[in-house]
Amino acid sequence: MKILGYLPVEELCPSKRLRSAALAQEERDSLTGAMFDDILKALPPSVVREMVVVGAGSMAQRLLRNIAFRT
């Protein structure tokens, strides 16, 4: 599953390691669910307000549960 769109990780992600990894993934146009999950965990809950997840199956369901839990 690919995430269609991206978070502005340079501004939001406090971890330089995660930010670098996310930007490298973005350049290859394949920000995966696992990387998205890592970024989401690194963000303060107050930052995550609204997101659109495009996809189907268990990966999309897991991402939606994580987003709901974090907000």
PDB file of C-alpha atoms in Angstrom:
ATOM      1  CA  MET A   1       0.000   0.000   0.000  1.00  0.00           C
ATOM      2  CA  LYS A   2       1.206   3.502  -0.778  1.00  0.00           C
ATOM      3  CA  ILE A   3       0.180   6.638   1.047  1.00  0.00           C
ATOM      4  CA  LEU A   4      -0.967   9.166  -1.532  1.00  0.00           C
ATOM      5  CA  GLY A   5       0.284  12.414  -0.069  1.00  0.00           C
ATOM      6  CA  TYR A   6       2.688  13.169   2.718  1.00  0.00           C
ATOM      7  CA  LEU A   7       3.162  14.912   6.019  1.00  0.00           C
ATOM      8  CA  PRO A   8       5.434  17.974   6.088  1.00  0.00           C
ATOM      9  CA  VAL A   9       7.987  15.946   8.026  1.00  0.00           C
ATOM     10  CA  GLU A  10      10.676  18.634   8.024  1.00  0.00           C
ATOM     11  CA  GLU A  11       8.462  20.764  10.256  1.00  0.00           C
ATOM     12  CA  LEU A  12       6.636  18.084  12.231  1.00  0.00           C
ATOM     13  CA  CYS A  13       9.016  15.213  12.859  1.00  0.00           C
ATOM     14  CA  PRO A  14      11.318  15.929  15.815  1.00  0.00           C
ATOM     15  CA  SER A  15      13.702  13.054  15.033  1.00  0.00           C
ATOM     16  CA  LYS A  16      16.398  13.846  12.462  1.00  0.00           C
ATOM     17  CA  ARG A  17      16.896  10.127  11.755  1.00  0.00           C
ATOM     18  CA  LEU A  18      13.198   9.528  11.063  1.00  0.00           C
ATOM     19  CA  ARG A  19      12.957  12.754   9.064  1.00  0.00           C
ATOM     20  CA  SER A  20      15.896  11.780   6.847  1.00  0.00           C
ATOM     21  CA  ALA A  21      14.458   8.313   6.288  1.00  0.00           C
ATOM     22  CA  ALA A  22      11.019   9.716   5.470  1.00  0.00           C
ATOM     23  CA  LEU A  23      12.414  12.229   2.989  1.00  0.00           C
ATOM     24  CA  ALA A  24      14.456   9.504   1.291  1.00  0.00           C
ATOM     25  CA  GLN A  25      11.300   7.422   0.976  1.00  0.00           C
ATOM     26  CA  GLU A  26       9.378  10.405  -0.370  1.00  0.00           C
ATOM     27  CA  GLU A  27      12.002  10.983  -3.063  1.00  0.00           C
ATOM     28  CA  ARG A  28      11.432   7.425  -4.254  1.00  0.00           C
ATOM     29  CA  ASP A  29       7.670   8.112  -4.182  1.00  0.00           C
ATOM     30  CA  SER A  30       6.957   5.148  -1.941  1.00  0.00           C
ATOM     31  CA  LEU A  31       6.237   6.273   1.593  1.00  0.00           C
ATOM     32  CA  THR A  32       5.208   2.915   3.016  1.00  0.00           C
ATOM     33  CA  GLY A  33       2.763   2.156   5.768  1.00  0.00           C
ATOM     34  CA  ALA A  34       5.589   1.153   8.101  1.00  0.00           C
ATOM     35  CA  MET A  35       7.431   4.461   7.628  1.00  0.00           C
ATOM     36  CA  PHE A  36       4.188   6.393   7.991  1.00  0.00           C
ATOM     37  CA  ASP A  37       3.568   4.482  11.214  1.00  0.00           C
ATOM     38  CA  ASP A  38       7.054   5.426  12.523  1.00  0.00           C
ATOM     39  CA  ILE A  39       6.495   9.096  11.706  1.00  0.00           C
ATOM     40  CA  LEU A  40       3.070   9.043  13.338  1.00  0.00           C
ATOM     41  CA  LYS A  41       4.552   7.573  16.534  1.00  0.00           C
ATOM     42  CA  ALA A  42       7.241  10.289  16.604  1.00  0.00           C
ATOM     43  CA  LEU A  43       4.745  13.154  16.374  1.00  0.00           C
ATOM     44  CA  PRO A  44       3.178  14.732  19.448  1.00  0.00           C
ATOM     45  CA  PRO A  45      -0.541  13.827  19.581  1.00  0.00           C
ATOM     46  CA  SER A  46      -1.505  17.514  19.412  1.00  0.00           C
ATOM     47  CA  VAL A  47       0.123  17.858  15.960  1.00  0.00           C
ATOM     48  CA  VAL A  48      -1.969  15.182  14.258  1.00  0.00           C
ATOM     49  CA  ARG A  49      -5.347  16.763  13.505  1.00  0.00           C
ATOM     50  CA  GLU A  50      -6.710  15.352  10.257  1.00  0.00           C
ATOM     51  CA  MET A  51      -5.358  12.924   7.693  1.00  0.00           C
ATOM     52  CA  VAL A  52      -6.663  11.086   4.679  1.00  0.00           C
ATOM     53  CA  VAL A  53      -5.516   7.504   4.239  1.00  0.00           C
ATOM     54  CA  VAL A  54      -6.077   6.049   0.776  1.00  0.00           C
ATOM     55  CA  GLY A  55      -5.902   2.286   0.637  1.00  0.00           C
ATOM     56  CA  ALA A  56      -7.654  -0.940   1.451  1.00  0.00           C
ATOM     57  CA  GLY A  57      -7.148  -3.969   3.604  1.00  0.00           C
ATOM     58  CA  SER A  58      -5.556  -4.559   6.974  1.00  0.00           C
ATOM     59  CA  MET A  59      -2.763  -1.972   6.526  1.00  0.00           C
ATOM     60  CA  ALA A  60      -5.271   0.847   6.001  1.00  0.00           C
ATOM     61  CA  GLN A  61      -7.330  -0.344   8.967  1.00  0.00           C
ATOM     62  CA  ARG A  62      -4.242  -0.424  11.208  1.00  0.00           C
ATOM     63  CA  LEU A  63      -3.223   3.091  10.136  1.00  0.00           C
ATOM     64  CA  LEU A  64      -6.718   4.412  10.785  1.00  0.00           C
ATOM     65  CA  ARG A  65      -6.741   2.827  14.257  1.00  0.00           C
ATOM     66  CA  ASN A  66      -3.346   4.387  15.040  1.00  0.00           C
ATOM     67  CA  ILE A  67      -4.503   7.807  13.849  1.00  0.00           C
ATOM     68  CA  ALA A  68      -7.702   7.562  15.903  1.00  0.00           C
ATOM     69  CA  PHE A  69      -5.698   6.481  18.959  1.00  0.00           C
ATOM     70  CA  ARG A  70      -3.167   9.310  18.612  1.00  0.00           C
ATOM     71  CA  THR A  71      -5.652  12.170  18.172  1.00  0.00           C
TER      72      THR A  71
END
